[in-house]
Short mmCIF file of C-alpha atoms and ligand atoms in Angstrom, two decimals:
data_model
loop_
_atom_site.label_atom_id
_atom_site.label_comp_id
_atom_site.label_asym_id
_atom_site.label_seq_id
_atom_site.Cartn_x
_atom_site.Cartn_y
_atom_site.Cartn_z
CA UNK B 731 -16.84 -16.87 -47.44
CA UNK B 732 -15.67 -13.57 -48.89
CA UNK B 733 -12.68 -12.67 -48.30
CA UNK B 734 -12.63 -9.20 -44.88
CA UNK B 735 -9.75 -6.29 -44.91
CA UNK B 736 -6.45 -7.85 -43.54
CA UNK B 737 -7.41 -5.28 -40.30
CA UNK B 738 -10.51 -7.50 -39.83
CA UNK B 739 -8.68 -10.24 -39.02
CA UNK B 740 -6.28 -8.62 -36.17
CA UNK B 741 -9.30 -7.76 -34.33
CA UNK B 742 -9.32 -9.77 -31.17
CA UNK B 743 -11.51 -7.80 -28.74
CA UNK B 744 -11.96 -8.64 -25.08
CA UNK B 745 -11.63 -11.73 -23.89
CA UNK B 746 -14.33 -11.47 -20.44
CA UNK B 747 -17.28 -10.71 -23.16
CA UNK B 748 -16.30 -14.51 -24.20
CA UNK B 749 -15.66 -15.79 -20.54
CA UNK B 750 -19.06 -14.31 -20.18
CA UNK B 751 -20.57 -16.36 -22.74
CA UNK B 752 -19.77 -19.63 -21.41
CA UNK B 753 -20.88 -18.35 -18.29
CA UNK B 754 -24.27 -17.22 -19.30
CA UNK B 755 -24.44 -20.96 -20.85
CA UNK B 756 -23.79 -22.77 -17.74
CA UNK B 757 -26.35 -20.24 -16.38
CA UNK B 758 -29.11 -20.99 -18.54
CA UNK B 759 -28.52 -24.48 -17.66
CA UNK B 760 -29.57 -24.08 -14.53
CA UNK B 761 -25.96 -23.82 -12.65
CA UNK B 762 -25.51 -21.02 -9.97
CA UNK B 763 -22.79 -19.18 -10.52
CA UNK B 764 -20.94 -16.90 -8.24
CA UNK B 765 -19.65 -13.79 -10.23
CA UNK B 766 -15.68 -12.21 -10.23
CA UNK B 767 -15.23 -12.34 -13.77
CA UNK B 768 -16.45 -8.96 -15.20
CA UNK B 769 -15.03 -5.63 -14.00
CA UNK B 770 -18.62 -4.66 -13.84
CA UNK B 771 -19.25 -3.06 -10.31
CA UNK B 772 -22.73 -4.50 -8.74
CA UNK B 773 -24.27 -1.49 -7.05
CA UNK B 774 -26.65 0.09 -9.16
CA UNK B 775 -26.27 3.81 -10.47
CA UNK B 776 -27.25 6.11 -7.67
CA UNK B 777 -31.17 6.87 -7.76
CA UNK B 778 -29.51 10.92 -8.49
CA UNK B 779 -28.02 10.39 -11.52
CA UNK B 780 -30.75 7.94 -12.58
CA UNK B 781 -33.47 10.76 -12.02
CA UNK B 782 -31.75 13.07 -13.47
CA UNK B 783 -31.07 11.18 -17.04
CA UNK B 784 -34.85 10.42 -17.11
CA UNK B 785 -36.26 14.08 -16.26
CA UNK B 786 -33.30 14.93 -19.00
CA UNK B 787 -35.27 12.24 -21.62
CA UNK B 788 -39.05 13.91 -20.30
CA UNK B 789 -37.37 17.07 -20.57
CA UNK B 790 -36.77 16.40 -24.32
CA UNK B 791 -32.82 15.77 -24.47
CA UNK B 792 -33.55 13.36 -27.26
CA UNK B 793 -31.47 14.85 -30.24
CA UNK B 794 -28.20 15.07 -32.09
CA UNK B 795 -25.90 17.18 -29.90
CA UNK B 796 -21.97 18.94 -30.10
CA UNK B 797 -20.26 15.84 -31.41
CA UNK B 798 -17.59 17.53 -28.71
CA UNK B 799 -20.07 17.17 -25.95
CA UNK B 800 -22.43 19.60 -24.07
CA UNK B 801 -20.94 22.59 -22.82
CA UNK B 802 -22.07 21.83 -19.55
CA UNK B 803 -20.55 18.99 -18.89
CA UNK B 804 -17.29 19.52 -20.22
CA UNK B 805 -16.63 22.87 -17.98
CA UNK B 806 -17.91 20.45 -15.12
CA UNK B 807 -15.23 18.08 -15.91
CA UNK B 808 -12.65 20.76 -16.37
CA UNK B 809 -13.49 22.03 -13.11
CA UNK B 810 -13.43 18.96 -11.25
CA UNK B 811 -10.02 18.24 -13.39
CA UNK B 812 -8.82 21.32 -11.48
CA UNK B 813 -9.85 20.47 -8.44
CA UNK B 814 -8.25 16.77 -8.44
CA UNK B 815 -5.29 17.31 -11.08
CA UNK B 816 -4.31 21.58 -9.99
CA UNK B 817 -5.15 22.38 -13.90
CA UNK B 818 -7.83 23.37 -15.56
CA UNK B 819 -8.25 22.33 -19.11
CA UNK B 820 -9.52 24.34 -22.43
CA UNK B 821 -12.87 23.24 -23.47
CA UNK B 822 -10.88 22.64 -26.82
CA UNK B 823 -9.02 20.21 -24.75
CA UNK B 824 -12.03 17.95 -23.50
CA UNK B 825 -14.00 15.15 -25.27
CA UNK B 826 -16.79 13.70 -24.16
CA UNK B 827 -16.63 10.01 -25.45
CA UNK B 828 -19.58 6.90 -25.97
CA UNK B 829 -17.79 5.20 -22.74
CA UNK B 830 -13.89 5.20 -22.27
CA UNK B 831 -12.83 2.35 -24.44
CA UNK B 832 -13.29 4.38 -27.48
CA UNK B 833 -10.85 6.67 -26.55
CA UNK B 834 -8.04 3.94 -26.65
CA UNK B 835 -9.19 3.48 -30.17
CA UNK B 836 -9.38 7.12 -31.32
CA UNK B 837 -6.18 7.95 -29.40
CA UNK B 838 -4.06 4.91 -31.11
CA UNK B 839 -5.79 5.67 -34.67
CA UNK B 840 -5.06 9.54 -34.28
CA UNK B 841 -1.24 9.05 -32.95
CA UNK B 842 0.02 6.56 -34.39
CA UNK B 843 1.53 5.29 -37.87
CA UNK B 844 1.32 1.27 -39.30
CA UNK B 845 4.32 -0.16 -37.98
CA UNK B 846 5.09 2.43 -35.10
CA UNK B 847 5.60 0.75 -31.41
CA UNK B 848 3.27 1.49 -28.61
CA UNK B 849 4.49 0.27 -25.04
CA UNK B 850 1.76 -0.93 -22.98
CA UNK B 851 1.95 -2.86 -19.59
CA UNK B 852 1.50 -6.51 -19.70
CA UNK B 853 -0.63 -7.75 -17.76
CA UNK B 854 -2.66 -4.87 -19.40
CA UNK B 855 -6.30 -4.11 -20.29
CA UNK B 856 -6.92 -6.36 -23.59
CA UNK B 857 -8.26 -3.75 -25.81
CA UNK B 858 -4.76 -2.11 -25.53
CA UNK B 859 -3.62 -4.95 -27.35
CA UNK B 860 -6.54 -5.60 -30.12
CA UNK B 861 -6.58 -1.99 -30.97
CA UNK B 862 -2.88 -1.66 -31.17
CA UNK B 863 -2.74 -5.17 -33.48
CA UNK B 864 -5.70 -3.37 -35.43
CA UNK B 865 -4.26 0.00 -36.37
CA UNK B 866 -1.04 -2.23 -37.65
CA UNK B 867 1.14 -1.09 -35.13
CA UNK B 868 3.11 -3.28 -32.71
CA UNK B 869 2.43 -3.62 -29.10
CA UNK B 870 5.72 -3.77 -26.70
CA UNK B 871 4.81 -5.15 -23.62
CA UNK B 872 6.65 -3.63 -20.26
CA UNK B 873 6.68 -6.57 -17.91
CA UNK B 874 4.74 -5.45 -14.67
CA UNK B 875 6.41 -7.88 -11.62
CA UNK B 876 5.27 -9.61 -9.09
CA UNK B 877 8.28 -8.75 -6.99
CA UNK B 878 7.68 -5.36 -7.62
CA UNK B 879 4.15 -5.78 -6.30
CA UNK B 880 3.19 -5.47 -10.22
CA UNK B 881 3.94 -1.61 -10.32
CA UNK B 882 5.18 -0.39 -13.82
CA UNK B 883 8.89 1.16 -13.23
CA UNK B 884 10.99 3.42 -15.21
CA UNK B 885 13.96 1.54 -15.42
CA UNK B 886 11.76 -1.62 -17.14
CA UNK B 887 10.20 1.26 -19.81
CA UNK B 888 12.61 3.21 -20.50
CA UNK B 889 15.16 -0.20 -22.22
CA UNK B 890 12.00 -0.44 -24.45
CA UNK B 891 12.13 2.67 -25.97
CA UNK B 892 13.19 3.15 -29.48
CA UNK B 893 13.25 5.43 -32.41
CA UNK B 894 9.64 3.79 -33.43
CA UNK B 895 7.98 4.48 -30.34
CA UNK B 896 4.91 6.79 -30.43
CA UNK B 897 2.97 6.33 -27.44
CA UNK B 898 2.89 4.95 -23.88
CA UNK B 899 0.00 3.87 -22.53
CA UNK B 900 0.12 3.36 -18.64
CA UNK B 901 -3.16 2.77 -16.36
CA UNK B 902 -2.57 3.70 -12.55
CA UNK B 903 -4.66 2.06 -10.45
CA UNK B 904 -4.19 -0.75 -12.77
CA UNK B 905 -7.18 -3.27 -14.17
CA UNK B 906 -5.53 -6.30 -13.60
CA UNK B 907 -3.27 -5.83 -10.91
CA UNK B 908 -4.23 -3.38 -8.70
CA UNK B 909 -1.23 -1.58 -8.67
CA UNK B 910 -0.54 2.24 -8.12
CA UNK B 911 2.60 3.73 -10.15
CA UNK B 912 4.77 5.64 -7.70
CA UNK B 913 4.94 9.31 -8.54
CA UNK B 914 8.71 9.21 -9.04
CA UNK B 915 8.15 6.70 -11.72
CA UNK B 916 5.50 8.54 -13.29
CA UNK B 917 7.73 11.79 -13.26
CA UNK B 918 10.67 9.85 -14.84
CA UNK B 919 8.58 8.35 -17.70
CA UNK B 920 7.02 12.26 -18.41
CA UNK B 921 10.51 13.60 -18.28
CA UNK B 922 11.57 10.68 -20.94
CA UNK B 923 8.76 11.29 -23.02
CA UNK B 924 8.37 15.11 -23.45
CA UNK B 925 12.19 15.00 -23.88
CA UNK B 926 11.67 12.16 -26.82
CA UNK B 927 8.68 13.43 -28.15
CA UNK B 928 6.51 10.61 -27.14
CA UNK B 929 2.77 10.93 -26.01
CA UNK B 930 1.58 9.27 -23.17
CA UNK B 931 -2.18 8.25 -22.61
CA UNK B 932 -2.56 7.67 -19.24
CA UNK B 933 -6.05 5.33 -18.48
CA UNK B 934 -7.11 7.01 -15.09
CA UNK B 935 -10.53 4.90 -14.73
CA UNK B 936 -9.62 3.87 -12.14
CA UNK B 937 -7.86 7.40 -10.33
CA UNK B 938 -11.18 7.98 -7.35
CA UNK B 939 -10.72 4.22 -6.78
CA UNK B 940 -7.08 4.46 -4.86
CA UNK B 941 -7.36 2.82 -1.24
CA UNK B 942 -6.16 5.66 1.35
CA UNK B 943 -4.02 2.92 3.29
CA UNK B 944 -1.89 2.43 0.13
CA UNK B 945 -0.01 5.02 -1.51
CA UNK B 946 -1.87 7.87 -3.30
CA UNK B 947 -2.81 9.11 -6.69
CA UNK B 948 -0.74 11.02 -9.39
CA UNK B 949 -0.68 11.68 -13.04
CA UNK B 950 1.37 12.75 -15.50
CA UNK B 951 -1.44 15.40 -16.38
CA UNK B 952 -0.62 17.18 -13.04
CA UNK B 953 3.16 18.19 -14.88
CA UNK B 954 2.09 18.70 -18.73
CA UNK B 955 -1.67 20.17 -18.10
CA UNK B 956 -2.09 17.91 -21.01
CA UNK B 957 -0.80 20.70 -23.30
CA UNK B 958 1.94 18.69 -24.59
CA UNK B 959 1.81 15.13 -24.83
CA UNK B 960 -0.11 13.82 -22.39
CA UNK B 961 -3.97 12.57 -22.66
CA UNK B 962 -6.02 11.48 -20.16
CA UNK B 963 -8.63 8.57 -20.52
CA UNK B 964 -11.44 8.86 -17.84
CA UNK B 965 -14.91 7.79 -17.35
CA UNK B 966 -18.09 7.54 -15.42
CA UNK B 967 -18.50 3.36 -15.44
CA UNK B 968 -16.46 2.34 -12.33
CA UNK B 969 -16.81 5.91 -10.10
CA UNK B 970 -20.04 6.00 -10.60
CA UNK B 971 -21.31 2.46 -11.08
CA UNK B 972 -22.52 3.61 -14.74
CA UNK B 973 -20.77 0.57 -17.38
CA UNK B 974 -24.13 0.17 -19.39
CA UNK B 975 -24.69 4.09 -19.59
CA UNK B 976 -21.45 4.45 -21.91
CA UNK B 977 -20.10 7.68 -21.67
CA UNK B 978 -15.77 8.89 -21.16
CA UNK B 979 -13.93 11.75 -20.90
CA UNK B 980 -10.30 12.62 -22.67
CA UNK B 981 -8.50 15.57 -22.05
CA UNK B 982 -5.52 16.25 -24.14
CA UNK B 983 -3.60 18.23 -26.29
CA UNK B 984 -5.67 20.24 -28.39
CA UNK B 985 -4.78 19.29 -31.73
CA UNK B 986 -5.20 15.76 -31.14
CA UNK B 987 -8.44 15.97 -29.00
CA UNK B 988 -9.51 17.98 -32.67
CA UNK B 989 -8.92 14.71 -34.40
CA UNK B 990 -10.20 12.45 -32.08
CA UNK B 991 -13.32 14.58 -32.20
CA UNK B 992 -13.40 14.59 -35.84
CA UNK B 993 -13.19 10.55 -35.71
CA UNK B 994 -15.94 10.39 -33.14
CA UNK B 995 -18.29 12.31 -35.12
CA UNK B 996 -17.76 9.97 -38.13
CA UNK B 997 -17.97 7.28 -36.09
CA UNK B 998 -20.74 7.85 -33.21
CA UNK B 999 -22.21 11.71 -34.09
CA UNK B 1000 -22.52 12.20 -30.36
CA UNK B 1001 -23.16 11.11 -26.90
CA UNK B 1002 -26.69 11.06 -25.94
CA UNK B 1003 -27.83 14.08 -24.31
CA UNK B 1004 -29.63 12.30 -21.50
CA UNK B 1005 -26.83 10.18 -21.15
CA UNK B 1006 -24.51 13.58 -20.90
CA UNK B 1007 -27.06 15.30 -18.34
CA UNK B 1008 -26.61 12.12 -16.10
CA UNK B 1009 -22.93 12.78 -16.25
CA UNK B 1010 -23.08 15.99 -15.42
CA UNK B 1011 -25.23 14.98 -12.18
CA UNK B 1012 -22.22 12.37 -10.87
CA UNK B 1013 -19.45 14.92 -11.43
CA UNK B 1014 -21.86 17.60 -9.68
CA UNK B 1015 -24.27 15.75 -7.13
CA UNK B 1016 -24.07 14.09 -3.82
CA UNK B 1017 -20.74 11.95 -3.55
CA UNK B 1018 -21.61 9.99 -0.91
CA UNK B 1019 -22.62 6.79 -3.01
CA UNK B 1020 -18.90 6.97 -4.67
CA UNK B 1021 -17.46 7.03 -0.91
CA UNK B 1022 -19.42 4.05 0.33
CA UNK B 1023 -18.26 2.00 -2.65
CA UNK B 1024 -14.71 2.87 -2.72
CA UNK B 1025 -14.83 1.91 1.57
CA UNK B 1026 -16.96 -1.27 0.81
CA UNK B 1027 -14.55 -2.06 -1.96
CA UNK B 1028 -11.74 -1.66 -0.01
CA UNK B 1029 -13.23 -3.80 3.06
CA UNK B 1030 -13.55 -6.69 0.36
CA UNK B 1031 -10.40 -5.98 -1.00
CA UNK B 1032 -9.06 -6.91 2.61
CA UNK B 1033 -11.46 -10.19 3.41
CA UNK B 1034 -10.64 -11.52 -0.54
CA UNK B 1035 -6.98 -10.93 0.24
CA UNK B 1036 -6.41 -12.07 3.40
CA UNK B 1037 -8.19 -15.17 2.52
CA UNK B 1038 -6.43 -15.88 -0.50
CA UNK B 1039 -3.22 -15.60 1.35
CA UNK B 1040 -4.34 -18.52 3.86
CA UNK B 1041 -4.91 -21.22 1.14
CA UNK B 1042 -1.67 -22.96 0.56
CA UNK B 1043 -0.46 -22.36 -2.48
CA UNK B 1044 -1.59 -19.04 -3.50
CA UNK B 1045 0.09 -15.56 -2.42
CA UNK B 1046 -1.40 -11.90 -3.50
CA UNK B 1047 -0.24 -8.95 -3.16
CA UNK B 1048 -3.00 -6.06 -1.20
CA UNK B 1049 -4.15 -4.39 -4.02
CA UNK B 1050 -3.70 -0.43 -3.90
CA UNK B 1051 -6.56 0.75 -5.79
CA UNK B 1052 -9.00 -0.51 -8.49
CA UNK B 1053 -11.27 -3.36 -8.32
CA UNK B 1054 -8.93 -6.21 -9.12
CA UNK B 1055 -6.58 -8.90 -6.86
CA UNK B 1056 -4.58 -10.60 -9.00
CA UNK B 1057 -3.27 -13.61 -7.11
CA UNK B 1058 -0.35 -16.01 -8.20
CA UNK B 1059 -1.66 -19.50 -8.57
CA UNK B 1060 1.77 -21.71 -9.45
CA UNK B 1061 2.51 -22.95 -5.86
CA UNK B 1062 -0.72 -25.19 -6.44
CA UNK B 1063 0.78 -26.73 -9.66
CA UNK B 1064 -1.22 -25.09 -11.98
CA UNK B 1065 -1.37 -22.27 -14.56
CA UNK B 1066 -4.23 -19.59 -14.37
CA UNK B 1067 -6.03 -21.09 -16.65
CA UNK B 1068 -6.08 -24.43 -14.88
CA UNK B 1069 -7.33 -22.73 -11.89
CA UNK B 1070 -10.14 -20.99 -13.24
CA UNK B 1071 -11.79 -23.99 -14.98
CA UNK B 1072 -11.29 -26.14 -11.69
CA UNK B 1073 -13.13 -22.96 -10.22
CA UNK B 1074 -15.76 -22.55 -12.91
CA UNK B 1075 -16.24 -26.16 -13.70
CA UNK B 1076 -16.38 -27.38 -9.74
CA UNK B 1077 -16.63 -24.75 -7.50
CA UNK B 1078 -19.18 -22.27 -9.54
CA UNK B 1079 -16.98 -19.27 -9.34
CA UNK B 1080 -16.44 -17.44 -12.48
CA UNK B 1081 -12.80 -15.54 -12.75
CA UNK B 1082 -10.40 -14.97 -15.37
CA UNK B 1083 -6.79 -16.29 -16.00
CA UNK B 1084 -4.40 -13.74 -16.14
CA UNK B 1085 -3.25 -15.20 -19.53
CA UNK B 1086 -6.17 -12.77 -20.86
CA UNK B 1087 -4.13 -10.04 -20.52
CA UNK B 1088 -0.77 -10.71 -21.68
CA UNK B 1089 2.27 -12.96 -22.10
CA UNK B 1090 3.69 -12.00 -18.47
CA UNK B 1091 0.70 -13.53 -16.56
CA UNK B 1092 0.10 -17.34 -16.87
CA UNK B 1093 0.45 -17.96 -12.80
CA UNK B 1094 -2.25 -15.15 -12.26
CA UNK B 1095 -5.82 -15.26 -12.30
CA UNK B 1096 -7.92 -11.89 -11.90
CA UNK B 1097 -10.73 -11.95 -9.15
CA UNK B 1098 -12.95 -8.76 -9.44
CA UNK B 1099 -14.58 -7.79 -5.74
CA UNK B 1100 -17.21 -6.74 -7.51
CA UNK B 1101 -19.36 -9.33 -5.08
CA UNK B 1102 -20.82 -9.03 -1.53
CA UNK B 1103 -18.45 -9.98 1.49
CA UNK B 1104 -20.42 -13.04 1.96
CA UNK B 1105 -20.22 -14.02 -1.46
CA UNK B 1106 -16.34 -13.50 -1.36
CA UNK B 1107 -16.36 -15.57 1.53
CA UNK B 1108 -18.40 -17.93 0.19
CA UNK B 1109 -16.03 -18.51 -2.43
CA UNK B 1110 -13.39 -18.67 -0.59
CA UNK B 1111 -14.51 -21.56 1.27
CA UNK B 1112 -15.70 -23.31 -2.06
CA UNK B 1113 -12.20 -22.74 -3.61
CA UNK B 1114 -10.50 -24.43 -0.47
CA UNK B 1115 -13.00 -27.61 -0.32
CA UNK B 1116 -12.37 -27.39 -4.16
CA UNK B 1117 -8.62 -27.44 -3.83
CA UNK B 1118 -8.85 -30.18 -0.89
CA UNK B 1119 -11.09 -32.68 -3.10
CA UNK B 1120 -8.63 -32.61 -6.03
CA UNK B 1121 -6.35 -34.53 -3.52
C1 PLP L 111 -8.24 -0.04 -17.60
C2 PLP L 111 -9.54 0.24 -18.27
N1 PLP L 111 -9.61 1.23 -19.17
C3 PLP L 111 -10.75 1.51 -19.82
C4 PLP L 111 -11.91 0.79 -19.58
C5 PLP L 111 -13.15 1.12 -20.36
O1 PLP L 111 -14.23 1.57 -19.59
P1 PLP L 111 -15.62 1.98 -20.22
O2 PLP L 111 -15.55 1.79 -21.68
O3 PLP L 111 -16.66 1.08 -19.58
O4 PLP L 111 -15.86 3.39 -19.86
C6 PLP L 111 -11.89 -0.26 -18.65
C7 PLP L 111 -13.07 -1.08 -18.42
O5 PLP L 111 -13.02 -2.17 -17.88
C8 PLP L 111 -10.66 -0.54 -17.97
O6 PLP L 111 -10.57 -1.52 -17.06
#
C-alpha cells in the first residue's frame, strides 16, 4: 500500500456514520431496530420548501452559481440575523456553505496555524476534533460537567487559555448534551477573547431549537456583530428538517468569510441553486412546521427524560434545547459503551456512547428524540426488561 500525506492519517471523521453501519447490518439481517442514534430529525422537509426546490430545478436553477451564494438568500439570512441576533450583517460577511460541517473545516483551515490550540467542549461534536487533529493543530478540551448540568463556564475556559490559543469553538444548545450556555458566561468568554485576540466560532445549529421552559438563547454575535472575531456556524438541517439537502450559513468577519469563500470555491464551486432557492423558502415561508417540531421535540424531551430518571441507575439532566439527552449510565455498573451494546445487541435500540465525543464522557450515552413518543416509550420499557433480565 502506498504510502498517504501524514494529514491522511489524522482524519478520524464521525463516529455515528460507523454506528450506522453496524446498524444498517443488523438491519439487513432482518433485525428491527428502533432508531436514537443519528441526530437526523424524522419529519420530512415541509411540502413548501420541497415545492419550491423542484419548481426552482423546472425553473432551470441547474448551473454554476456565486461561489458566495445567491444574493437572495444571503440578504434573507441577514435579515432574519437581524431580526433574531439585533444586527444585520454585510453581504461580504455571509457564506452560504454545502451544509454546516464544512464551515468547521474552512473556519479551522482559514484561522489557524500547525501547532496552534483550539479549545473545544468535550463532550463536543466529533468533527471538532478530526478537523482540528487534521489541520495539525491541537484540540484542548474544556470539561463540560455533569454537576453543572453540562453547561460550558468561564471559569473552566478561561485556565485553558494560553499564548497558542487561536480559536474557541463553543455550540449553545449543545449536540451532545443539551445544554444552553448562560449569557453571563458567554459575555465573559467574548470579553476574554476580543481582549486576547482570539476568535470564537460559535456552532448555533441548534439556536431555534431552545425549549421556552429552560433558559433562553444568546450569542456572542449579538456583542461583536461578527465584525471582530466572532463567526457564526448555522444551518438549515435541524430547523428545518433538511440534513440530506446540505446547505449552511457563516457569518463573520469579513476578511475571513473572504477566505473561507475562496476555499469553498476550490473546494465545492457552489451550492446548488435549487438547493439555495429551497433555503430561501424556510428562512421566508410559513414557520409553522419549525414550531410543531420544536413543541413535539420538547414533549419527547419530557416523556424520554422523565423515564430515564425512573430506571434505577440512570439520572439525566432536562435537556434545555437541541435534540439530545445525554444520560449518566455508571450507577448501573457500566460504561456508555457497555450500555449501548446491551441496548443494541438485546433490546434493538440503537444509541451512542458518549465516549464518541470526548475523553470527559465514558458514563454518558447520547439518545437523540428524534423518534415518535411511542417509540420512546417503547424503548423505554425494552431498556428496563433489558436491564431486569441481566439480573
Ligand atoms: C453541533 C453541530 N454542528 C454542526 C453540525 C453539522 O450540520 P450539517 O452539516 O448537517 O448542516 C451538526 C450536525 O449534526 C451538529 O450537531
Amino acid at each position: 500500500m502506498l504510502k498517504l500525506s501524514n494529514a491522511a492519517y489524522q482524519i478520524d471523521g464521525q463516529p455515528m456514520f460507523k454506528v450506522l453501519d453496524q446498524v444498517q447490518k443488523l438491519e439487513r439481517e432482518g433485525k428491527k431496530i428502533l432508531h436514537f442514534e443519528l441526530g437526523e430529525p424524522d419529519f420530512d422537509t415541509p411540502t413548501n420548501i420541497v415545492d419550491v426546490g423542484i419548481e426552482s430545478l423546472r425553473n432551470g436553477d441547474t448551473h454554476y452559481t456565486n461561489s458566495m451564494g445567491l444574493f437572495e438568500l444571503r440578504e434573507s439570512v441577514a435579515e432574519t440575523t437581524l431580526k433574531s441576533r439585533g444586527f444585520k450583517p454585510d453581504l461580504s460577511q455571509v457564506l452560504i456553505t454545502p451544509g454546516a460541517n464544512a464551515i468547521i473545516y474552512y473556519a479551522i483551515r482559514c484561522i489557524v496555524n500547525e501547532g496552534e490550540e483550539v479549545i473545544v467542549p468535550d463532550p463536543g461534536f466529533p468533527t471538532y476534533f478530526s478537523a482540528i487533529k487534521f489541520c495539525g493543530a491541537k484540540a484542548i478540551p474544556v470539561p463540560l460537567r455533569e454537576k453543572n448540568k453540562h453547561q460550558l463556564k468561564f471559569d473552566d475556559l478561561k485556565k485553558l487559555i494560553t499564548e497558542k490559543t487561536k480559536l474557541i469553538i463553543i455550540n449553545s444548545p449543545s449536540n451532545p448534551t443539551g445544554s444552553v450556555i448562560a449569557k453571563d458566561d458567554i459575555s465573559k468568554i467574548y470579553e476574554l477573547c476580543h481582549e486576547k485576540g482570539i476568535f470564537i466560532l460559535s456552532d448555533e445549529i441548534y439556536s431555534r431549537s431552545v425549549f421556552k421552559d429552560q433558559g433562553e438563547f444568546y450569542s456572542p454575535s449579538m456583542i461583536d456583530h461578527c465584525n471582530n472575531n466572532v463567526l457564526i456556524l448555522n444551518g438549515f438541517s435541524k430547523a428545518f428538517a433538511m440534513t440530506g439537502w446540505r446547505i449552511g450559513v457563516a457569518i463573520g468577519p469579513q476578511h475571513l468569510i473572504k477566505k473561507m469563500g475562496l476555499l469553498l470555491q476550490t473546494i465545492n464551486s457552489c451550492v446548488p441553486p435549487f438547493i439555495q432557492k429551497a433555503a430561501i423558502e424556510a428562512i421566508n415561508g410559513d414557520q409553522s412546521s419549525v414550531r410543531m417540531m420544536t413543541e413535539e421535540y420538547s414533549e419527547r424531551r419530557k416523556v424520554l427524560v422523565n423515564g430515564l430518571n425512573s430506571i434505577d441507575g440512570i439520572r439525566c439532566h432536562m435537556p434545555s434545547g437541541s435534540i439530545y439527552a445525554f444520560p449518566n449510565v455508571s450507577g448501573l455498573g457500566m460504561t456508555g459503551e457497555e450500555f449501548v451494546d446491551l441496548m443494541l445487541n438485546n433490546a434493538g435500540i440503537a444509541l451512542l456512547p458518549g465516549s464518541s465525543f470526548g475523553k470527559n464522557a465514558d458514563d454518558f450515552v447520547r439518545i437523540c428524540y428524534v423518534n415518535s413518543i411511542k417509540n420512546i416509550q417503547l424503548a423505554l420499557s425494552k431498556m428496563k426488561e433489558t436491564l431486569k433480565n441481566r439480573g
